GROMACS .gro file of C-alpha atoms in nm:
model
  471
    1MET     CA    1   8.881   1.888   4.878
    2ASN     CA    2   8.727   1.788   5.206
    3ARG     CA    3   8.758   2.011   5.514
    4ARG     CA    4   8.993   1.781   5.707
    5SER     CA    5   9.253   1.753   5.424
    6PHE     CA    6   9.217   2.125   5.361
    7LEU     CA    7   9.292   2.219   5.723
    8GLN     CA    8   9.586   1.982   5.725
    9GLY     CA    9   9.718   2.160   5.414
   10VAL     CA   10   9.677   2.505   5.568
   11GLY     CA   11   9.856   2.380   5.883
   12LEU     CA   12  10.141   2.257   5.685
   13ILE     CA   13  10.179   2.595   5.519
   14THR     CA   14  10.221   2.759   5.857
   15GLY     CA   15  10.411   2.476   6.030
   16GLY     CA   16  10.642   2.420   5.740
   17ALA     CA   17  10.742   2.788   5.733
   18PHE     CA   18  10.833   2.766   6.101
   19ILE     CA   19  11.054   2.465   6.047
   20SER     CA   20  11.226   2.591   5.740
   21LEU     CA   21  11.313   2.928   5.899
   22ARG     CA   22  11.457   2.767   6.203
   23ALA     CA   23  11.671   2.533   5.988
   24ASN     CA   24  11.783   2.830   5.765
   25ALA     CA   25  11.899   3.020   6.069
   26LEU     CA   26  12.161   2.752   6.116
   27THR     CA   27  12.268   2.746   5.754
   28GLN     CA   28  12.261   3.115   5.641
   29ILE     CA   29  12.483   3.186   5.350
   30LEU     CA   30  12.794   3.378   5.449
   31ALA     CA   31  12.811   3.761   5.431
   32GLY     CA   32  12.956   3.856   5.094
   33ASP     CA   33  12.830   3.543   4.922
   34THR     CA   34  12.662   3.583   4.583
   35VAL     CA   35  12.309   3.457   4.510
   36LYS     CA   36  12.199   3.384   4.154
   37GLY     CA   37  11.921   3.227   3.974
   38ARG     CA   38  11.685   3.241   3.685
   39VAL     CA   39  11.326   3.350   3.613
   40ILE     CA   40  11.158   3.128   3.353
   41ALA     CA   41  10.821   3.060   3.188
   42GLY     CA   42  10.833   2.708   3.058
   43LYS     CA   43  11.191   2.667   2.928
   44LYS     CA   44  11.218   3.034   2.835
   45GLY     CA   45  11.417   3.294   3.051
   46ILE     CA   46  11.218   3.610   3.113
   47LYS     CA   47  11.399   3.940   3.074
   48GLY     CA   48  11.352   4.251   3.292
   49VAL     CA   49  11.197   4.096   3.598
   50VAL     CA   50  11.282   4.271   3.924
   51ILE     CA   51  11.449   4.056   4.196
   52SER     CA   52  11.528   4.191   4.537
   53ASP     CA   53  11.638   4.104   4.893
   54GLY     CA   54  11.472   4.415   5.031
   55PHE     CA   55  11.790   4.612   4.984
   56SER     CA   56  11.931   4.558   4.635
   57VAL     CA   57  11.711   4.564   4.330
   58VAL     CA   58  11.824   4.403   4.008
   59LEU     CA   59  11.675   4.306   3.666
   60THR     CA   60  11.708   3.963   3.500
   61ASP     CA   61  11.914   3.968   3.177
   62ASP     CA   62  11.813   3.856   2.827
   63LYS     CA   63  11.807   3.484   2.941
   64GLY     CA   64  11.625   3.552   3.267
   65ASN     CA   65  11.938   3.529   3.473
   66TYR     CA   66  12.018   3.747   3.782
   67GLU     CA   67  12.305   3.769   4.026
   68PHE     CA   68  12.381   3.994   4.333
   69THR     CA   69  12.522   3.991   4.683
   70PRO     CA   70  12.240   4.015   4.948
   71ASN     CA   71  12.253   4.261   5.229
   72GLU     CA   72  12.361   4.088   5.564
   73LYS     CA   73  12.023   4.179   5.706
   74ALA     CA   74  11.829   4.019   5.426
   75LYS     CA   75  11.615   3.719   5.510
   76SER     CA   76  11.456   3.636   5.169
   77ILE     CA   77  11.487   3.685   4.800
   78PHE     CA   78  11.164   3.793   4.628
   79MET     CA   79  11.036   3.843   4.274
   80SER     CA   80  10.830   4.134   4.173
   81THR     CA   81  10.592   3.929   3.965
   82PRO     CA   82  10.571   4.079   3.623
   83SER     CA   83  10.248   4.169   3.443
   84GLY     CA   84  10.095   3.889   3.231
   85TYR     CA   85  10.177   3.611   3.468
   86GLU     CA   86  10.000   3.421   3.747
   87PHE     CA   87  10.081   3.505   4.110
   88LYS     CA   88  10.254   3.209   4.286
   89THR     CA   89  10.057   3.107   4.599
   90ASP     CA   90  10.003   2.833   4.855
   91TYR     CA   91   9.627   2.787   4.909
   92ASN     CA   92   9.594   3.138   4.764
   93VAL     CA   93   9.832   3.296   5.017
   94ALA     CA   94  10.101   3.483   4.812
   95LYS     CA   95  10.437   3.292   4.789
   96HIS     CA   96  10.653   3.514   4.567
   97TYR     CA   97  10.972   3.471   4.772
   98GLU     CA   98  11.234   3.220   4.887
   99ASN     CA   99  11.393   3.236   5.231
  100ILE     CA  100  11.771   3.271   5.230
  101GLY     CA  101  11.924   2.954   5.374
  102GLY     CA  102  12.188   2.706   5.284
  103SER     CA  103  12.124   2.754   4.911
  104SER     CA  104  12.263   3.045   4.714
  105HIS     CA  105  12.062   2.964   4.394
  106PHE     CA  106  11.692   3.057   4.371
  107ASP     CA  107  11.487   3.009   4.048
  108PHE     CA  108  11.139   3.150   3.998
  109LYS     CA  109  10.898   2.973   3.765
  110LEU     CA  110  10.621   3.182   3.595
  111GLU     CA  111  10.288   3.071   3.449
  112PRO     CA  112  10.145   3.302   3.174
  113LEU     CA  113   9.794   3.429   3.237
  114LYS     CA  114   9.524   3.304   2.995
  115VAL     CA  115   9.361   3.649   2.979
  116ASP     CA  116   9.471   4.011   2.939
  117ASP     CA  117   9.545   4.165   3.282
  118ASN     CA  118   9.517   4.525   3.184
  119ASN     CA  119   9.159   4.501   3.319
  120HIS     CA  120   9.152   4.348   3.663
  121HIS     CA  121   9.018   4.391   4.017
  122PHE     CA  122   9.135   4.374   4.370
  123ILE     CA  123   8.979   4.351   4.714
  124ILE     CA  124   9.111   4.533   5.012
  125TRP     CA  125   9.054   4.370   5.356
  126ALA     CA  126   9.155   4.590   5.649
  127ASP     CA  127   9.178   4.455   6.003
  128PRO     CA  128   9.000   4.117   6.012
  129GLN     CA  129   9.162   4.119   6.359
  130VAL     CA  130   9.028   3.797   6.505
  131LYS     CA  131   9.116   3.731   6.875
  132ASN     CA  132   8.935   3.403   6.942
  133LYS     CA  133   8.727   3.130   6.791
  134LYS     CA  134   8.405   3.332   6.816
  135ASP     CA  135   8.557   3.609   6.615
  136VAL     CA  136   8.681   3.356   6.350
  137LYS     CA  137   8.331   3.211   6.327
  138GLN     CA  138   8.187   3.556   6.257
  139MET     CA  139   8.448   3.619   5.994
  140MET     CA  140   8.390   3.279   5.818
  141ASP     CA  141   8.003   3.307   5.848
  142THR     CA  142   7.980   3.670   5.725
  143SER     CA  143   8.284   3.833   5.564
  144VAL     CA  144   8.413   3.531   5.370
  145PRO     CA  145   8.086   3.439   5.194
  146ASP     CA  146   8.012   3.806   5.130
  147THR     CA  147   8.353   3.849   4.963
  148ILE     CA  148   8.303   3.536   4.762
  149ALA     CA  149   7.974   3.669   4.634
  150THR     CA  150   8.141   4.002   4.539
  151ILE     CA  151   8.415   3.816   4.358
  152LYS     CA  152   8.160   3.622   4.152
  153SER     CA  153   7.975   3.943   4.073
  154LEU     CA  154   8.286   4.080   3.897
  155GLY     CA  155   8.246   3.819   3.631
  156LYS     CA  156   8.321   3.451   3.546
  157ASN     CA  157   8.663   3.523   3.394
  158ALA     CA  158   8.750   3.826   3.592
  159LEU     CA  159   9.111   3.856   3.729
  160VAL     CA  160   9.079   3.933   4.095
  161HIS     CA  161   9.336   3.942   4.372
  162GLY     CA  162   9.313   4.048   4.743
  163ILE     CA  163   9.536   4.250   4.975
  164CYS     CA  164   9.494   4.253   5.353
  165VAL     CA  165   9.644   4.577   5.490
  166GLY     CA  166   9.725   4.451   5.838
  167ASP     CA  167   9.588   4.334   6.171
  168ILE     CA  168   9.521   4.000   6.039
  169VAL     CA  169   9.481   3.875   6.392
  170TRP     CA  170   9.460   4.042   6.736
  171ASP     CA  171   9.790   3.945   6.907
  172ASN     CA  172   9.680   3.573   6.882
  173HIS     CA  173   9.926   3.436   6.623
  174GLU     CA  174   9.772   3.090   6.669
  175LEU     CA  175   9.490   3.216   6.448
  176PHE     CA  176   9.701   3.290   6.141
  177PRO     CA  177   9.596   2.946   5.999
  178ALA     CA  178   9.229   3.051   6.047
  179TYR     CA  179   9.286   3.359   5.835
  180ASN     CA  180   9.472   3.148   5.584
  181GLU     CA  181   9.165   2.918   5.565
  182ALA     CA  182   8.951   3.222   5.491
  183VAL     CA  183   9.188   3.322   5.212
  184ALA     CA  184   9.184   2.972   5.069
  185GLN     CA  185   8.800   2.972   5.067
  186MET     CA  186   8.780   3.315   4.894
  187GLY     CA  187   8.963   3.155   4.608
  188ILE     CA  188   9.183   3.446   4.487
  189PRO     CA  189   9.550   3.526   4.551
  190PHE     CA  190   9.596   3.729   4.863
  191PHE     CA  191   9.888   3.947   4.969
  192GLN     CA  192   9.947   4.052   5.329
  193ALA     CA  193  10.081   4.360   5.497
  194ILE     CA  194  10.183   4.350   5.864
  195GLY     CA  195   9.977   4.531   6.131
  196ASN     CA  196  10.060   4.631   6.484
  197HIS     CA  197   9.866   4.328   6.619
  198ASP     CA  198  10.048   4.088   6.389
  199MET     CA  199  10.389   4.164   6.558
  200ASP     CA  200  10.582   3.976   6.818
  201TYR     CA  201  10.591   4.188   7.135
  202ARG     CA  202  10.837   3.978   7.331
  203GLN     CA  203  11.116   3.926   7.074
  204GLY     CA  204  11.318   4.239   7.129
  205GLY     CA  205  11.296   4.557   6.916
  206ASP     CA  206  11.150   4.650   6.571
  207GLU     CA  207  11.406   4.431   6.388
  208THR     CA  208  11.270   4.121   6.556
  209SER     CA  209  10.898   4.214   6.603
  210ASP     CA  210  10.813   4.053   6.256
  211VAL     CA  211  10.967   3.705   6.310
  212THR     CA  212  10.644   3.518   6.316
  213PHE     CA  213  10.487   3.711   6.034
  214LYS     CA  214  10.792   3.650   5.810
  215GLN     CA  215  10.775   3.280   5.891
  216ILE     CA  216  10.425   3.258   5.761
  217TYR     CA  217  10.397   3.533   5.499
  218GLY     CA  218  10.750   3.620   5.392
  219PRO     CA  219  10.890   3.969   5.358
  220THR     CA  220  10.710   4.262   5.508
  221TYR     CA  221  10.777   4.483   5.215
  222TYR     CA  222  10.785   4.388   4.847
  223SER     CA  223  10.623   4.475   4.501
  224PHE     CA  224  10.434   4.310   4.223
  225ASN     CA  225  10.264   4.396   3.892
  226ARG     CA  226   9.938   4.333   3.718
  227GLY     CA  227   9.856   4.493   3.390
  228LYS     CA  228   9.966   4.855   3.389
  229ALA     CA  229   9.943   4.875   3.773
  230HIS     CA  230  10.244   4.850   4.005
  231TYR     CA  231  10.168   4.735   4.355
  232VAL     CA  232  10.386   4.793   4.663
  233VAL     CA  233  10.330   4.650   5.008
  234LEU     CA  234  10.510   4.827   5.304
  235ASP     CA  235  10.562   4.777   5.672
  236ASN     CA  236  10.491   5.115   5.847
  237VAL     CA  237  10.448   4.983   6.207
  238ARG     CA  238  10.763   5.048   6.410
  239TYR     CA  239  10.780   4.856   6.734
  240LEU     CA  240  10.945   5.061   7.012
  241GLY     CA  241  11.072   4.770   7.226
  242VAL     CA  242  10.826   4.825   7.513
  243GLU     CA  243  10.540   4.578   7.504
  244ARG     CA  244  10.258   4.694   7.272
  245GLU     CA  245  10.420   5.034   7.210
  246TYR     CA  246  10.463   5.131   6.843
  247ASP     CA  247  10.438   5.424   6.605
  248GLY     CA  248  10.379   5.488   6.243
  249TYR     CA  249  10.711   5.498   6.067
  250ILE     CA  250  10.863   5.381   5.739
  251THR     CA  251  11.223   5.278   5.791
  252GLU     CA  252  11.512   5.428   5.593
  253ASP     CA  253  11.583   5.073   5.453
  254GLN     CA  254  11.237   5.066   5.303
  255LEU     CA  255  11.246   5.414   5.170
  256ASN     CA  256  11.579   5.339   5.005
  257TRP     CA  257  11.445   5.009   4.858
  258LEU     CA  258  11.125   5.176   4.744
  259ALA     CA  259  11.323   5.447   4.550
  260LYS     CA  260  11.517   5.162   4.380
  261ASP     CA  261  11.201   4.967   4.308
  262LEU     CA  262  11.024   5.269   4.154
  263GLN     CA  263  11.301   5.354   3.918
  264TYR     CA  264  11.164   5.095   3.676
  265ILE     CA  265  10.810   5.246   3.692
  266LYS     CA  266  10.684   5.521   3.465
  267LYS     CA  267  10.581   5.839   3.645
  268ASP     CA  268  10.230   5.822   3.510
  269GLN     CA  269  10.180   5.447   3.576
  270LEU     CA  270   9.904   5.345   3.826
  271LEU     CA  271  10.089   5.302   4.157
  272ILE     CA  272   9.904   5.132   4.440
  273ILE     CA  273  10.085   5.136   4.787
  274ASN     CA  274   9.949   4.909   5.068
  275LEU     CA  275  10.028   4.945   5.433
  276HIS     CA  276   9.860   4.938   5.773
  277ILE     CA  277   9.875   5.274   5.944
  278PRO     CA  278   9.738   5.575   5.755
  279VAL     CA  279  10.018   5.787   5.612
  280TYR     CA  280   9.868   6.129   5.587
  281ASN     CA  281   9.812   6.178   5.960
  282GLN     CA  282   9.981   5.899   6.154
  283VAL     CA  283  10.317   5.820   6.000
  284LYS     CA  284  10.590   6.037   6.157
  285ASN     CA  285  10.825   6.054   5.854
  286ASN     CA  286  10.551   6.087   5.591
  287LYS     CA  287  10.731   6.377   5.435
  288ASP     CA  288  11.031   6.152   5.363
  289PHE     CA  289  10.779   5.896   5.210
  290TYR     CA  290  10.606   6.156   4.994
  291LYS     CA  291  10.943   6.276   4.865
  292VAL     CA  292  11.022   5.935   4.727
  293LEU     CA  293  10.691   5.957   4.540
  294ASP     CA  294  10.765   6.305   4.401
  295GLY     CA  295  10.678   6.318   4.034
  296PHE     CA  296  10.443   6.021   4.027
  297THR     CA  297  10.104   6.140   3.912
  298ASN     CA  298   9.878   5.843   3.971
  299VAL     CA  299   9.925   5.720   4.330
  300HIS     CA  300   9.673   5.552   4.559
  301ILE     CA  301   9.744   5.440   4.913
  302MET     CA  302   9.548   5.160   5.076
  303SER     CA  303   9.553   5.172   5.463
  304GLY     CA  304   9.352   5.045   5.760
  305HIS     CA  305   9.418   5.053   6.142
  306THR     CA  306   9.165   5.318   6.244
  307HIS     CA  307   8.843   5.122   6.234
  308TYR     CA  308   8.677   5.410   6.049
  309HIS     CA  309   8.659   5.508   5.684
  310ASP     CA  310   8.820   5.820   5.549
  311ASN     CA  311   8.937   5.941   5.212
  312ASN     CA  312   9.219   6.191   5.206
  313ILE     CA  313   9.417   6.362   4.924
  314THR     CA  314   9.768   6.493   5.023
  315ASN     CA  315  10.025   6.614   4.768
  316GLY     CA  316   9.794   6.478   4.496
  317ILE     CA  317   9.804   6.128   4.652
  318PHE     CA  318   9.477   5.964   4.715
  319GLU     CA  319   9.469   5.767   5.041
  320HIS     CA  320   9.186   5.525   5.113
  321ASN     CA  321   9.178   5.461   5.477
  322HIS     CA  322   8.934   5.169   5.497
  323GLY     CA  323   8.657   5.073   5.731
  324THR     CA  324   8.735   4.728   5.875
  325VAL     CA  325   8.631   4.375   5.816
  326CYS     CA  326   8.572   4.346   6.193
  327GLY     CA  327   8.397   4.678   6.226
  328GLY     CA  328   8.398   4.763   6.596
  329TRP     CA  329   8.615   4.465   6.681
  330TRP     CA  330   8.335   4.213   6.601
  331THR     CA  331   8.093   4.384   6.850
  332GLY     CA  332   7.846   4.530   6.603
  333PRO     CA  333   7.754   4.578   6.241
  334ILE     CA  334   7.934   4.915   6.203
  335CYS     CA  335   8.279   5.074   6.248
  336VAL     CA  336   8.319   5.348   6.511
  337ASP     CA  337   8.228   5.619   6.256
  338GLY     CA  338   7.906   5.446   6.146
  339THR     CA  339   8.059   5.290   5.825
  340PRO     CA  340   7.924   4.938   5.799
  341ARG     CA  341   8.190   4.677   5.847
  342GLY     CA  342   8.311   4.574   5.502
  343TYR     CA  343   8.599   4.607   5.248
  344GLY     CA  344   8.703   4.797   4.938
  345VAL     CA  345   8.645   4.677   4.586
  346TYR     CA  346   8.863   4.827   4.315
  347SER     CA  347   8.858   4.797   3.932
  348VAL     CA  348   9.157   4.867   3.713
  349ASN     CA  349   9.131   4.951   3.352
  350GLY     CA  350   9.472   5.030   3.217
  351THR     CA  351   9.598   5.308   3.440
  352ASP     CA  352   9.240   5.414   3.550
  353LEU     CA  353   9.111   5.305   3.891
  354LYS     CA  354   8.752   5.293   4.010
  355TRP     CA  355   8.619   5.181   4.347
  356TYR     CA  356   8.335   5.135   4.588
  357TYR     CA  357   8.301   5.021   4.958
  358LYS     CA  358   8.119   4.707   5.004
  359SER     CA  359   7.915   4.665   5.325
  360THR     CA  360   7.915   4.303   5.454
  361GLY     CA  361   7.576   4.149   5.421
  362LEU     CA  362   7.426   4.436   5.231
  363PRO     CA  363   7.394   4.517   4.857
  364ALA     CA  364   7.667   4.720   4.684
  365GLU     CA  365   7.416   5.002   4.640
  366ASN     CA  366   7.419   5.056   5.018
  367GLN     CA  367   7.632   5.372   5.051
  368ILE     CA  368   7.436   5.596   5.278
  369SER     CA  369   7.291   5.584   5.624
  370VAL     CA  370   7.002   5.827   5.690
  371TYR     CA  371   6.866   5.938   6.028
  372ALA     CA  372   6.595   6.184   6.138
  373GLU     CA  373   6.608   6.331   6.484
  374LYS     CA  374   6.346   6.533   6.664
  375LEU     CA  375   6.464   6.862   6.809
  376THR     CA  376   6.248   7.120   7.010
  377ASP     CA  377   6.061   7.270   6.719
  378GLN     CA  378   6.207   7.105   6.416
  379MET     CA  379   6.360   6.781   6.270
  380ARG     CA  380   6.721   6.726   6.174
  381LEU     CA  381   6.832   6.505   5.891
  382ILE     CA  382   7.176   6.334   5.918
  383ALA     CA  383   7.324   6.145   5.632
  384ASN     CA  384   7.646   5.940   5.672
  385VAL     CA  385   7.814   5.903   5.333
  386TRP     CA  386   8.111   5.701   5.440
  387ASN     CA  387   8.291   5.685   5.099
  388TYR     CA  388   8.263   6.055   5.037
  389ASP     CA  389   8.537   6.253   4.872
  390PRO     CA  390   8.539   6.612   4.737
  391GLN     CA  391   8.413   6.504   4.398
  392TRP     CA  392   8.088   6.354   4.541
  393LYS     CA  393   7.759   6.536   4.538
  394VAL     CA  394   7.504   6.494   4.816
  395VAL     CA  395   7.156   6.641   4.788
  396TYR     CA  396   6.824   6.575   4.958
  397TYR     CA  397   6.446   6.582   4.906
  398LEU     CA  398   6.161   6.650   5.139
  399ASP     CA  399   5.836   6.486   5.035
  400ASP     CA  400   5.992   6.441   4.687
  401LYS     CA  401   6.067   6.816   4.652
  402PRO     CA  402   6.436   6.881   4.566
  403MET     CA  403   6.603   7.096   4.835
  404GLY     CA  404   6.957   7.115   4.711
  405ALA     CA  405   7.285   7.023   4.870
  406LEU     CA  406   7.318   6.904   5.225
  407SER     CA  407   7.567   7.080   5.458
  408LYS     CA  408   7.882   6.879   5.526
  409GLU     CA  409   7.960   6.865   5.900
  410GLN     CA  410   8.187   6.697   6.160
  411GLY     CA  411   8.014   6.486   6.413
  412TYR     CA  412   7.907   6.148   6.541
  413ASP     CA  413   7.701   5.888   6.358
  414PRO     CA  414   7.384   5.839   6.560
  415LEU     CA  415   7.402   5.454   6.543
  416SER     CA  416   7.763   5.449   6.658
  417VAL     CA  417   7.661   5.649   6.966
  418SER     CA  418   7.377   5.413   7.042
  419LEU     CA  419   7.587   5.102   7.001
  420TYR     CA  420   7.919   5.208   7.145
  421LYS     CA  421   7.893   5.510   7.367
  422GLY     CA  422   7.962   5.463   7.738
  423ASP     CA  423   8.178   5.240   7.965
  424GLN     CA  424   7.916   4.954   7.959
  425LEU     CA  425   7.905   4.935   7.576
  426PRO     CA  426   7.950   4.728   7.375
  427ALA     CA  427   7.918   4.407   7.573
  428GLY     CA  428   8.246   4.233   7.616
  429ARG     CA  429   8.476   4.503   7.470
  430HIS     CA  430   8.394   4.829   7.649
  431PHE     CA  431   8.691   5.016   7.500
  432VAL     CA  432   8.507   5.061   7.169
  433GLU     CA  433   8.388   5.421   7.143
  434PRO     CA  434   8.223   5.637   6.868
  435HIS     CA  435   8.461   5.842   6.655
  436GLU     CA  436   8.387   6.176   6.507
  437THR     CA  437   8.369   6.180   6.123
  438GLY     CA  438   8.376   6.444   5.848
  439HIS     CA  439   8.149   6.257   5.618
  440LEU     CA  440   7.819   6.349   5.777
  441PHE     CA  441   7.564   6.575   5.589
  442VAL     CA  442   7.300   6.769   5.775
  443ALA     CA  443   6.987   6.967   5.719
  444HIS     CA  444   6.688   7.087   5.934
  445PHE     CA  445   6.323   7.049   5.820
  446ASP     CA  446   5.968   7.104   5.939
  447PRO     CA  447   5.798   6.836   6.143
  448SER     CA  448   5.514   6.820   5.897
  449VAL     CA  449   5.744   6.658   5.640
  450LYS     CA  450   5.646   6.288   5.594
  451LYS     CA  451   5.940   6.156   5.385
  452VAL     CA  452   6.305   6.239   5.350
  453ARG     CA  453   6.543   6.111   5.078
  454VAL     CA  454   6.915   6.159   5.030
  455GLU     CA  455   7.082   6.113   4.696
  456ALA     CA  456   7.456   6.090   4.664
  457THR     CA  457   7.651   6.084   4.334
  458ASP     CA  458   8.007   5.958   4.345
  459ARG     CA  459   8.302   6.079   4.134
  460PHE     CA  460   8.226   5.807   3.871
  461GLY     CA  461   7.870   5.924   3.825
  462ASN     CA  462   7.700   5.643   4.013
  463LYS     CA  463   7.395   5.754   4.207
  464TYR     CA  464   7.295   5.613   4.540
  465SER     CA  465   6.988   5.694   4.748
  466SER     CA  466   6.833   5.624   5.083
  467GLU     CA  467   6.500   5.736   5.225
  468LEU     CA  468   6.308   5.706   5.546
  469ASP     CA  469   5.967   5.792   5.689
  470ALA     CA  470   6.019   6.110   5.893
  471LYS     CA  471   5.718   6.048   6.112
   0.00000   0.00000   0.00000
């Protein structure tokens, strides 16, 4: 496909969504009307597929039929794509839904996968957050080809999908098609969560702040399945009705829907929840959210928003708060905590999950930044191990002599300070500032030492090392 026809196609996806939604607003089905339809693969009806309007959750019967009355606030009917089937997409952008309009009949057609999906992979993009054409060019020149190379490294026949956990753009909704082009080029199905910069700030309150997003990407919360993993996407950005003011909050409608959705999921099944704002420290009603997840024993949350990388375990739930695709808002090679700009790479084997953080433009083995600073009468070693969690081990060597474990400390990454500290840095976007992080490891050593090396072993037994000349 040549670039001109490709861009025209991407434009049609966006433009068509706008047109259809406006038309549907005039021909909404009446409150109390029933919607029905069928889920089929070929000519066969598929039993037990979850269908929802974001309020009700129903299963298809033995012949693949479903029927229910949508909530008066519902805007779309979506299918929780079952395991063993292809994801429906337009130019790789997920299209698992139908907008409610003049019709009351919605069929969903499935295509069986050609390979077993118990083993699969997914990519997490957090905050590409493009604001202008210059940002888009950086994304297309760096992040997109790097992600393509990572996808290829997973294997020729590997099943891979992507999830963007919000801030697709930076308030400039005219750039949604540019992101769609990036998704199309990456060549894998991509699902989207809404971020605070993806919202409409002049449409009213929270209930209307997602109008544009829904026109292009459909419902802001939904679920799907692959293999033995159940995926949920949520909207945890609550617009407060005053321009650009928001907080982290998961609405009661979503929590009620989530409880209904999860009733069909085994408690020990792998559950992957994707949203924008980190739950453990920035969602006001996170206790209500955790309560819905009570009893589930294999839960991982994927978030973004912060522009730093952090792993947190709360109530037995592992939250991966990702470093961003854009790093420090496209001003430098790192996030505000020193984590290189990049994305998460996850591998699912049955109900087991493994992962690593991929730095854009650097090999997958790049997992540590090491610095040596001169003090008055000694040297200080600082190692930034950005994907650290409590099951990692971090040790160091001085002139190849093992010295044991490094001390974990809170502090600032030296490179982030040099690139972002001060009201004149970075050029063009002076608001970017270094952020303290808890994944720094420190030791002091004699100035006579010539070489220092840091070795980190992750929870999966993978070893990573980085060394530098201390002189």
